[in-house]
PDB file of C-alpha atoms in Angstrom:
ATOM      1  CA  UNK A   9      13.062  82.786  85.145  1.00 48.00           C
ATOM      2  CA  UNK A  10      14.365  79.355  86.330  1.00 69.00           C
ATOM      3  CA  UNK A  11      17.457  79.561  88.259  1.00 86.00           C
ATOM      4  CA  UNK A  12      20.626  78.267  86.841  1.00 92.00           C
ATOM      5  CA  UNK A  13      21.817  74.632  87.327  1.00 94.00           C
ATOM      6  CA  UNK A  14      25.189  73.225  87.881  1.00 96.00           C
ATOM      7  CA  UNK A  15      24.988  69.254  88.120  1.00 96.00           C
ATOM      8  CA  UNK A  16      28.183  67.442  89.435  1.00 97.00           C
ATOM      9  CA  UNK A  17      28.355  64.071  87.918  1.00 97.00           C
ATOM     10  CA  UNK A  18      31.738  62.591  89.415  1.00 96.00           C
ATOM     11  CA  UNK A  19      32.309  60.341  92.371  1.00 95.00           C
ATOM     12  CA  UNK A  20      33.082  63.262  94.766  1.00 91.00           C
ATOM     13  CA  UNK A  21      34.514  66.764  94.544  1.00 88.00           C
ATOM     14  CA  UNK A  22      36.039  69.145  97.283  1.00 85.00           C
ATOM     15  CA  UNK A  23      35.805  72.625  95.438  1.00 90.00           C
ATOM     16  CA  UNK A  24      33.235  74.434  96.969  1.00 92.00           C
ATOM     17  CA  UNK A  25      32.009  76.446  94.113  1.00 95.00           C
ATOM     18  CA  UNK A  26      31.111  79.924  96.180  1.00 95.00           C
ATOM     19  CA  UNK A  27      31.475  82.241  93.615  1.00 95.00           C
ATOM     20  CA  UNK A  28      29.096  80.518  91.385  1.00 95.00           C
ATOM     21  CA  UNK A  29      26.576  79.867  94.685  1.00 95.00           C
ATOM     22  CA  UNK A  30      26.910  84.281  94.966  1.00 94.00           C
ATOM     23  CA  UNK A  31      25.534  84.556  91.497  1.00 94.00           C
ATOM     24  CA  UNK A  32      22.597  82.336  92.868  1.00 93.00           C
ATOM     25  CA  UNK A  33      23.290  79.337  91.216  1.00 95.00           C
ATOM     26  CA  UNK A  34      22.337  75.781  92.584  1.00 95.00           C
ATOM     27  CA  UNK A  35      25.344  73.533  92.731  1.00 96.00           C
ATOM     28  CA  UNK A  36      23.880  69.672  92.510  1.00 96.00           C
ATOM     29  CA  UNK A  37      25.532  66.439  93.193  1.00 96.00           C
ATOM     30  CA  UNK A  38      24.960  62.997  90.910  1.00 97.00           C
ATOM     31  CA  UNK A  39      27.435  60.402  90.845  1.00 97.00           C
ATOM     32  CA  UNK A  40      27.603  58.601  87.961  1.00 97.00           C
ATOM     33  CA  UNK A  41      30.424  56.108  88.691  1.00 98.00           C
ATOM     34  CA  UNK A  42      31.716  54.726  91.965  1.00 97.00           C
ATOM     35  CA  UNK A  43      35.214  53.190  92.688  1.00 97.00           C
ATOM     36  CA  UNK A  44      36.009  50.171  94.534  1.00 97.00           C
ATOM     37  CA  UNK A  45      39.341  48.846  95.274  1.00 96.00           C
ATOM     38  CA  UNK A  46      41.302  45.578  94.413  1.00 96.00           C
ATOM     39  CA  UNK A  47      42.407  43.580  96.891  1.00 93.00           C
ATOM     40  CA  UNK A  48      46.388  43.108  95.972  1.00 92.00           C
ATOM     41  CA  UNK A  49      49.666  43.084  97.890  1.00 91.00           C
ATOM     42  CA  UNK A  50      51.857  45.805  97.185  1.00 94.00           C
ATOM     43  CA  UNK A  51      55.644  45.376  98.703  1.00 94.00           C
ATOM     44  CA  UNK A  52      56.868  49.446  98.434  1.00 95.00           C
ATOM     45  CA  UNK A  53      60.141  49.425  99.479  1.00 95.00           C
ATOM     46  CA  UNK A  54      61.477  47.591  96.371  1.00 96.00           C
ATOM     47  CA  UNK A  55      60.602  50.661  94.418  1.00 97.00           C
ATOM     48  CA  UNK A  56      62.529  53.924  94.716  1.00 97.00           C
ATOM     49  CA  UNK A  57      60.321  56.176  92.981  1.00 97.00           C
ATOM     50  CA  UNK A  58      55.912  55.594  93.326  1.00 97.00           C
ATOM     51  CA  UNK A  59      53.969  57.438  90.593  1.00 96.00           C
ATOM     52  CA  UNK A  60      50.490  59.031  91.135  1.00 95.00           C
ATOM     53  CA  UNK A  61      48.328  59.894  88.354  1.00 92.00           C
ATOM     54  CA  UNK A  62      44.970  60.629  90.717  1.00 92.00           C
ATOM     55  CA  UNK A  63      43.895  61.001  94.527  1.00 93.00           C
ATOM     56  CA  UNK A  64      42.241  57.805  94.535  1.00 95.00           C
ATOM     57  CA  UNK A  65      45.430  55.893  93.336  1.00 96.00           C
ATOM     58  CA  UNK A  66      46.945  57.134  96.749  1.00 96.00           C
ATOM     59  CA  UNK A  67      44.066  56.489  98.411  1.00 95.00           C
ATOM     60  CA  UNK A  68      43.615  52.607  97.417  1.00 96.00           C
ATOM     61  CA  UNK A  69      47.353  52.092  97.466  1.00 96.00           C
ATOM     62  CA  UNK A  70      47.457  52.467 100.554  1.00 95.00           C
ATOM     63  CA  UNK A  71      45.080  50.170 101.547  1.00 93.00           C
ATOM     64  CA  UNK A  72      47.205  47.340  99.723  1.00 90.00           C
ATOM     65  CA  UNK A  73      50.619  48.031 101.090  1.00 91.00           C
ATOM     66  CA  UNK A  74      52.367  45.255 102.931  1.00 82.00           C
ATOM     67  CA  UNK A  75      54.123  47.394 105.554  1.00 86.00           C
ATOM     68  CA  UNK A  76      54.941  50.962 106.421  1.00 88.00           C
ATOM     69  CA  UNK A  77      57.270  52.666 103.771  1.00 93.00           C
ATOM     70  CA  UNK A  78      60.464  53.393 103.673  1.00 92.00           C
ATOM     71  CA  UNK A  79      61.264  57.422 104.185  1.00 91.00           C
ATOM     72  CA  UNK A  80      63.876  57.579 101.183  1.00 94.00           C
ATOM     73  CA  UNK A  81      61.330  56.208  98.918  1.00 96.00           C
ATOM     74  CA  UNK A  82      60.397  59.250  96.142  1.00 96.00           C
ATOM     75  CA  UNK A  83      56.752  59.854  95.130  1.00 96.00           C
ATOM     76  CA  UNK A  84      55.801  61.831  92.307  1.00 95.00           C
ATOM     77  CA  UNK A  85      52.105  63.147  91.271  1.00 92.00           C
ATOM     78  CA  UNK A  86      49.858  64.823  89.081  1.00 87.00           C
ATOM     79  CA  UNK A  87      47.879  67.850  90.417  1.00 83.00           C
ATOM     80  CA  UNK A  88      47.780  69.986  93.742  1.00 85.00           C
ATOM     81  CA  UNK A  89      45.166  67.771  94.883  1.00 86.00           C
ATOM     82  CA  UNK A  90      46.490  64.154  94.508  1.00 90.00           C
ATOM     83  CA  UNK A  91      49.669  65.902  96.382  1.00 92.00           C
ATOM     84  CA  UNK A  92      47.366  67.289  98.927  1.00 93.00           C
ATOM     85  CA  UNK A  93      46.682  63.601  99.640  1.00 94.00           C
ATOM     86  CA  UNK A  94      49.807  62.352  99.990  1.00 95.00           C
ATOM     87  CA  UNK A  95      50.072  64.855 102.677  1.00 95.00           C
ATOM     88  CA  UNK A  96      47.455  63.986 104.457  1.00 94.00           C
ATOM     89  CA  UNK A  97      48.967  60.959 104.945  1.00 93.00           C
ATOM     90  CA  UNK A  98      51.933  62.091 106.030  1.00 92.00           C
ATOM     91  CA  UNK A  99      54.127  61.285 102.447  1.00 93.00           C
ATOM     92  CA  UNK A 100      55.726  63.851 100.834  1.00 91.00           C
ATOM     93  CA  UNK A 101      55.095  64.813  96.946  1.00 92.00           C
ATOM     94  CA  UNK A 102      58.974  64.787  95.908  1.00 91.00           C
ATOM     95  CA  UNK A 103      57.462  66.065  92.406  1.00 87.00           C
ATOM     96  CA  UNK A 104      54.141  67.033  91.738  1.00 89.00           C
ATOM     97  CA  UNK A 105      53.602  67.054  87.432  1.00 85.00           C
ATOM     98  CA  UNK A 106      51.166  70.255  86.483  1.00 73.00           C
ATOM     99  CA  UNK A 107      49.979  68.471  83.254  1.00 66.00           C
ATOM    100  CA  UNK A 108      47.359  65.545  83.714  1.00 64.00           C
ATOM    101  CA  UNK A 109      48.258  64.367  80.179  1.00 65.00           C
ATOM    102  CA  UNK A 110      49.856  61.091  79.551  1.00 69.00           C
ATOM    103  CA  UNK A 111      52.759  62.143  77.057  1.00 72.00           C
ATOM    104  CA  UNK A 112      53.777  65.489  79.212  1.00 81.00           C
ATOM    105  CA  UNK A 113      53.752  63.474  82.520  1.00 86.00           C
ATOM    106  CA  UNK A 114      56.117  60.927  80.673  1.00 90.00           C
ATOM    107  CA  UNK A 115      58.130  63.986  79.382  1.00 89.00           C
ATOM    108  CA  UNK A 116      58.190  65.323  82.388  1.00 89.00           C
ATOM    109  CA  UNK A 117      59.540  62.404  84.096  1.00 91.00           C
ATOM    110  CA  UNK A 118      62.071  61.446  81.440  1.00 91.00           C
ATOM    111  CA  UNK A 119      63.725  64.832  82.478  1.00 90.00           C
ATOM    112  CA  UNK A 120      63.876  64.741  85.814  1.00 90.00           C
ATOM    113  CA  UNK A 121      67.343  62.552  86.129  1.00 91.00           C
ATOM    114  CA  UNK A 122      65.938  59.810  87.357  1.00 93.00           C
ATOM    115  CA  UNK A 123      69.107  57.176  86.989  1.00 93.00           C
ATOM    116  CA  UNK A 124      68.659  54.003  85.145  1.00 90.00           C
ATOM    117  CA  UNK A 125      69.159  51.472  87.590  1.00 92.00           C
ATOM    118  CA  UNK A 126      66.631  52.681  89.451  1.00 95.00           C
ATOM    119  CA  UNK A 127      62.712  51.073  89.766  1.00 97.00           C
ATOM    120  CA  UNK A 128      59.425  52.735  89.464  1.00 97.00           C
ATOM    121  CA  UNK A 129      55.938  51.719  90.287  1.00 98.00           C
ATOM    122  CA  UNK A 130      53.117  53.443  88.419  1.00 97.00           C
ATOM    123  CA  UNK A 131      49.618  53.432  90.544  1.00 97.00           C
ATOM    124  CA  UNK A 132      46.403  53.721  88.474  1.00 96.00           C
ATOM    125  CA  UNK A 133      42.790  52.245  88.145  1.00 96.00           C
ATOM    126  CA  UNK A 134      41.817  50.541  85.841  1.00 97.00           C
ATOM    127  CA  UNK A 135      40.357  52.367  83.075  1.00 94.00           C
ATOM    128  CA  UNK A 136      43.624  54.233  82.545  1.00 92.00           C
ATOM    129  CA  UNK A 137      45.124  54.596  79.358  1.00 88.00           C
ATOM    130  CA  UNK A 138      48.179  52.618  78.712  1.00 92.00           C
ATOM    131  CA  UNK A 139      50.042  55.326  77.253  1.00 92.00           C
ATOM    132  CA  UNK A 140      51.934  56.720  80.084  1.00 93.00           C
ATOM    133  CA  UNK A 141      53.593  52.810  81.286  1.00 96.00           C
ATOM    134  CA  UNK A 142      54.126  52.352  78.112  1.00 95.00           C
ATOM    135  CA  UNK A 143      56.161  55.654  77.048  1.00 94.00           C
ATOM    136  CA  UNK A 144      57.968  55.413  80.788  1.00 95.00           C
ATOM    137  CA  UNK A 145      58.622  51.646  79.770  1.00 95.00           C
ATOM    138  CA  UNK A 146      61.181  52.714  77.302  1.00 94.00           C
ATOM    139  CA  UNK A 147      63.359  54.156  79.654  1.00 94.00           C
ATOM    140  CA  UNK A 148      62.975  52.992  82.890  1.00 96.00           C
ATOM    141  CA  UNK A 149      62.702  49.667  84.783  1.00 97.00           C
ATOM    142  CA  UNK A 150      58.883  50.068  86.091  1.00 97.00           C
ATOM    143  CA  UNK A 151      56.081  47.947  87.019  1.00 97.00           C
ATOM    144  CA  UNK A 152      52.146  48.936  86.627  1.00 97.00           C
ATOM    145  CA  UNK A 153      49.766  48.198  89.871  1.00 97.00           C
ATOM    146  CA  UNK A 154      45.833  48.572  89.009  1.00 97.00           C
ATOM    147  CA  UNK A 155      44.694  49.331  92.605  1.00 97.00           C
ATOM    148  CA  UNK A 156      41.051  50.949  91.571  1.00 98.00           C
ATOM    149  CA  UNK A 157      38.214  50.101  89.671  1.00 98.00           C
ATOM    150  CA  UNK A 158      35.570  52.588  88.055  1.00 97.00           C
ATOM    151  CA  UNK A 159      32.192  51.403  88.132  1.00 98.00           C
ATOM    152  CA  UNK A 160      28.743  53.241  86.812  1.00 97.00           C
ATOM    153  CA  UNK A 161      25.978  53.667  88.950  1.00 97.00           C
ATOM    154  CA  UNK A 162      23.246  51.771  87.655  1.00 94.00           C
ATOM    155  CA  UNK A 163      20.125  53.720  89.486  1.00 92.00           C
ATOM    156  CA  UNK A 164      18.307  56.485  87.753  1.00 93.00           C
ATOM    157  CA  UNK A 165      17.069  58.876  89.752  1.00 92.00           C
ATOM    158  CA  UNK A 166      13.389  61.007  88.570  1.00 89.00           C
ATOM    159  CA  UNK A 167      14.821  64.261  90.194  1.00 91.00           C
ATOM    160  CA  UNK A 168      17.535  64.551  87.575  1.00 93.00           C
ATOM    161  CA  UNK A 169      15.138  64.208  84.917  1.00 88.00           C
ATOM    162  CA  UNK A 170      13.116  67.037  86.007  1.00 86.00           C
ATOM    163  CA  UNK A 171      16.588  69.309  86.253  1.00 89.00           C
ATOM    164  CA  UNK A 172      18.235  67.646  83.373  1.00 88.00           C
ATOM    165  CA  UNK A 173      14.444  69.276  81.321  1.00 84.00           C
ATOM    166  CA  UNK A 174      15.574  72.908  82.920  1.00 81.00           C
ATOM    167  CA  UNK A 175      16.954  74.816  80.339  1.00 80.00           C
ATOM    168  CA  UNK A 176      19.114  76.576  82.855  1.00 88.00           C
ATOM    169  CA  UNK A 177      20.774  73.431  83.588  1.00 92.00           C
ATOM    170  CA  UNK A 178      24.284  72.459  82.841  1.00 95.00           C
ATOM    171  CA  UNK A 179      25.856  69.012  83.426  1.00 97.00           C
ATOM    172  CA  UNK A 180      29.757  68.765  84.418  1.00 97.00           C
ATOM    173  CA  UNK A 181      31.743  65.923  83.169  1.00 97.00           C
ATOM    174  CA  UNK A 182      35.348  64.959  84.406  1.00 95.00           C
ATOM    175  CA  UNK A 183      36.126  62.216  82.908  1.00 95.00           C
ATOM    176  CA  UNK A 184      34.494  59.542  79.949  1.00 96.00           C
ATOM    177  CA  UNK A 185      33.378  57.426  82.709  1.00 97.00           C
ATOM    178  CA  UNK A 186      31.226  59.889  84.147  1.00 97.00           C
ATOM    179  CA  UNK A 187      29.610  60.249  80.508  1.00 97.00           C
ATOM    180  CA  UNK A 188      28.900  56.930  79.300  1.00 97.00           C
ATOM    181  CA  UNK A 189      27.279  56.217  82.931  1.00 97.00           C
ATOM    182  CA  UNK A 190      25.295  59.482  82.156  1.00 97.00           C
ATOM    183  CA  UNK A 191      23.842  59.234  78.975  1.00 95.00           C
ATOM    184  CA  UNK A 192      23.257  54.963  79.682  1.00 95.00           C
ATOM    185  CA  UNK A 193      20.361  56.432  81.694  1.00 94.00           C
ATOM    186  CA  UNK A 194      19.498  60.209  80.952  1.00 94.00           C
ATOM    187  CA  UNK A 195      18.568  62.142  77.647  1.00 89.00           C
ATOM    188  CA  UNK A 196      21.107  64.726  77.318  1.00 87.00           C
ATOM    189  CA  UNK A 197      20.944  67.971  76.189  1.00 78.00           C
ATOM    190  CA  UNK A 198      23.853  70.280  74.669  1.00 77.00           C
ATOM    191  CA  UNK A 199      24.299  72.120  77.577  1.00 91.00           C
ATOM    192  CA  UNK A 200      27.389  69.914  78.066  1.00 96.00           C
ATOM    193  CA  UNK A 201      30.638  71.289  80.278  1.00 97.00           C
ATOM    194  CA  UNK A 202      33.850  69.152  79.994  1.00 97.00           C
ATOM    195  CA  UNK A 203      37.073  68.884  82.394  1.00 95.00           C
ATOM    196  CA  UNK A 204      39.999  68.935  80.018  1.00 91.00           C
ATOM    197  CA  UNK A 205      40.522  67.765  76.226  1.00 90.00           C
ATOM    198  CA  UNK A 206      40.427  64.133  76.881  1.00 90.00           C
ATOM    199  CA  UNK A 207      36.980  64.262  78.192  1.00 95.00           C
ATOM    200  CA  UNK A 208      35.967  66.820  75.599  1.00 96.00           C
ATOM    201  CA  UNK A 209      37.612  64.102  72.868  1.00 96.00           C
ATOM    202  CA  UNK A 210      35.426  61.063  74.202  1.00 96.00           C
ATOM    203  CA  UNK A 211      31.906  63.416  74.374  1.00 97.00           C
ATOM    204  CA  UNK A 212      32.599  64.457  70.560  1.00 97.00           C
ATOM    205  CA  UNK A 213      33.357  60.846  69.478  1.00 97.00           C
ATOM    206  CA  UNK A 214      30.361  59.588  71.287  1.00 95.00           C
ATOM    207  CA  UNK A 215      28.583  62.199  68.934  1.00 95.00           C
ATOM    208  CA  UNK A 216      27.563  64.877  71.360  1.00 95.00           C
ATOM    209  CA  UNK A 217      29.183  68.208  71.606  1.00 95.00           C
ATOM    210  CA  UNK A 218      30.550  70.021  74.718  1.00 95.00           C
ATOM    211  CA  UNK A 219      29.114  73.500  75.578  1.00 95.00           C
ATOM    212  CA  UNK A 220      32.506  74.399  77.048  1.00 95.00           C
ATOM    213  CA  UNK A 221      36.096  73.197  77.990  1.00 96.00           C
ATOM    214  CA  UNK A 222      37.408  74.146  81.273  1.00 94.00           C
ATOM    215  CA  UNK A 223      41.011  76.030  80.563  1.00 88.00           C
ATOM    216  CA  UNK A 224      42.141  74.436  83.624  1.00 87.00           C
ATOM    217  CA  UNK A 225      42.164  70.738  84.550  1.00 85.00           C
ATOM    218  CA  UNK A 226      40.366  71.000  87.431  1.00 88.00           C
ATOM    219  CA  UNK A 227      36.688  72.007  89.431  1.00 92.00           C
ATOM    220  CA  UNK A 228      38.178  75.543  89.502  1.00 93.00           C
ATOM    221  CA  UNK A 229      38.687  75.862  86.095  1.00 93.00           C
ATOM    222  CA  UNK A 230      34.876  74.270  85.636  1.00 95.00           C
ATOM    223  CA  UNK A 231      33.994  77.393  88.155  1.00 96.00           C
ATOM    224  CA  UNK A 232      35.769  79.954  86.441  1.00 95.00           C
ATOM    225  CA  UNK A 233      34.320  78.734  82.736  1.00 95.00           C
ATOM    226  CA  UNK A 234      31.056  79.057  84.044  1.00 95.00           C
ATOM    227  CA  UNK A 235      31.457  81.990  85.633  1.00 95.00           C
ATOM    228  CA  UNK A 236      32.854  83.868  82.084  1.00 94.00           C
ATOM    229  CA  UNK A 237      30.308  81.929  80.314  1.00 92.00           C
ATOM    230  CA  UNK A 238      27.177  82.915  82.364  1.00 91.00           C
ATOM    231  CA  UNK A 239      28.628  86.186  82.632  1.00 90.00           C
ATOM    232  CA  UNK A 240      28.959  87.147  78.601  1.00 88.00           C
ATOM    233  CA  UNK A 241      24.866  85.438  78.698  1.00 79.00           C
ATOM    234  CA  UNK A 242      23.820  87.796  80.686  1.00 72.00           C
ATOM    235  CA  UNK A 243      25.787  90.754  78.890  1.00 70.00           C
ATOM    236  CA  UNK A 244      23.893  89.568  75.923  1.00 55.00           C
ATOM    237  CA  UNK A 245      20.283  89.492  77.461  1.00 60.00           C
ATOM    238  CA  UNK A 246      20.567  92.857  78.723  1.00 56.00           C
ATOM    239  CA  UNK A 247      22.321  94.639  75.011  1.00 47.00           C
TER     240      UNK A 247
END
């Protein structure tokens, strides 16, 4: 019987999957898209609040600031992990936002007493929605800075092709950008496992439809999905 597959497809991960490598199952890494950063000047200490919606908005922002920033600036996140950044480089999450969806975040933020008079810079690439600038436009004085872009990797590589034919094998998407670069260049099967709804939303309109949903936003709720899901297989093979 051909061991089980788990192929990667996003730009880089930092979950080491070692409860799924126990059950003997090969982790593999293909990176469909690639991000490169634009070259603008960002002034920070005009703002008093900086909005994160991913690690690599930190990490390109960074890159583009014009001078060190100011510690009673405010910085508010999505996720554990784009927090984790921050504090790496020595900023500190003021608010960290549990739900990567566009209309919680902007609930979210609405509530937090944020005063009117003061400004806000949202930090995103640029295939971001507009949703959440737009919704945080109504009530507060922000500005938008596209610091990323996404890109697809345009080489296909034989290897996957051979896994990709493995019935075992089950590709991991985390976002649409990591699916249209996919299925540019591979034939798909429908052993398809998706990040969160979003992703799950963009497969199924681009007329394909996901295996599973990961419960939680993240590679640990991709583990833990395919860890049930593998689990209740093998229940079934053996009744």
């Amino acid at each position: 019987m051909n061991k089980t597959n788990i192929i990667i497809t996003g730009e880089d991960y930092d979950f080491g999957f070692n409860e799924l490598k126990a059950m003997d199952v090969n982790i593999f890494h293909y990176p469909m898209i690639y991000t490169l950063g634009v070259d603008i000047n960002i002034h920070p200490n005009i703002y008093n609040y900086i909005i994160f919606t991913s690690k690599n908005g930190v990490k390109y922002f960074l890159k583009n600031i014009s001078t060190s920033i100011n510690s009673n600036i405010k910085f508010i996140c999505i996720g554990k992990k784009t927090a984790e950044v921050l504090k790496r480089n020595n900023l500190n999450p003021d608010i960290v936002v549990r739900r990567n969806y566009s209309k919680f975040m902007c609930n979210e933020i609405k509530n937090m007493g944020i005063s009117k008079n003061k400004k806000l810079l949202l930090i995103q690439g640029n295939l971001a929605k507009k949703e959440l600038f737009e919704c945080l436009s109504e009530s507060f004085d922000i500005d938008h800075k596209i610091v990323y872009t996404t890109n697809p990797v345009k080489e296909k590589i034989d290897e996957l092709n051979k896994k990709i034919d493995n019935e075992n094998s089950y590709v991991v998407f985390t976002s649409p950008s990591t699916f249209n670069s996919f299925i540019d260049k591979y034939n798909l099967k429908n052993n398809i496992i998706s990040i969160g709804n979003t992703t799950t939303g963009h497969i199924i309109d681009r007329g394909f439809e996901p295996l599973m949903t990961a419960k939680m936003q993240s590679y640990e709720g991709i583990s833990n999905s395919i860890i049930d899901y593998l689990n209740k297989k093998l229940n079934h093979e053996l009744s």
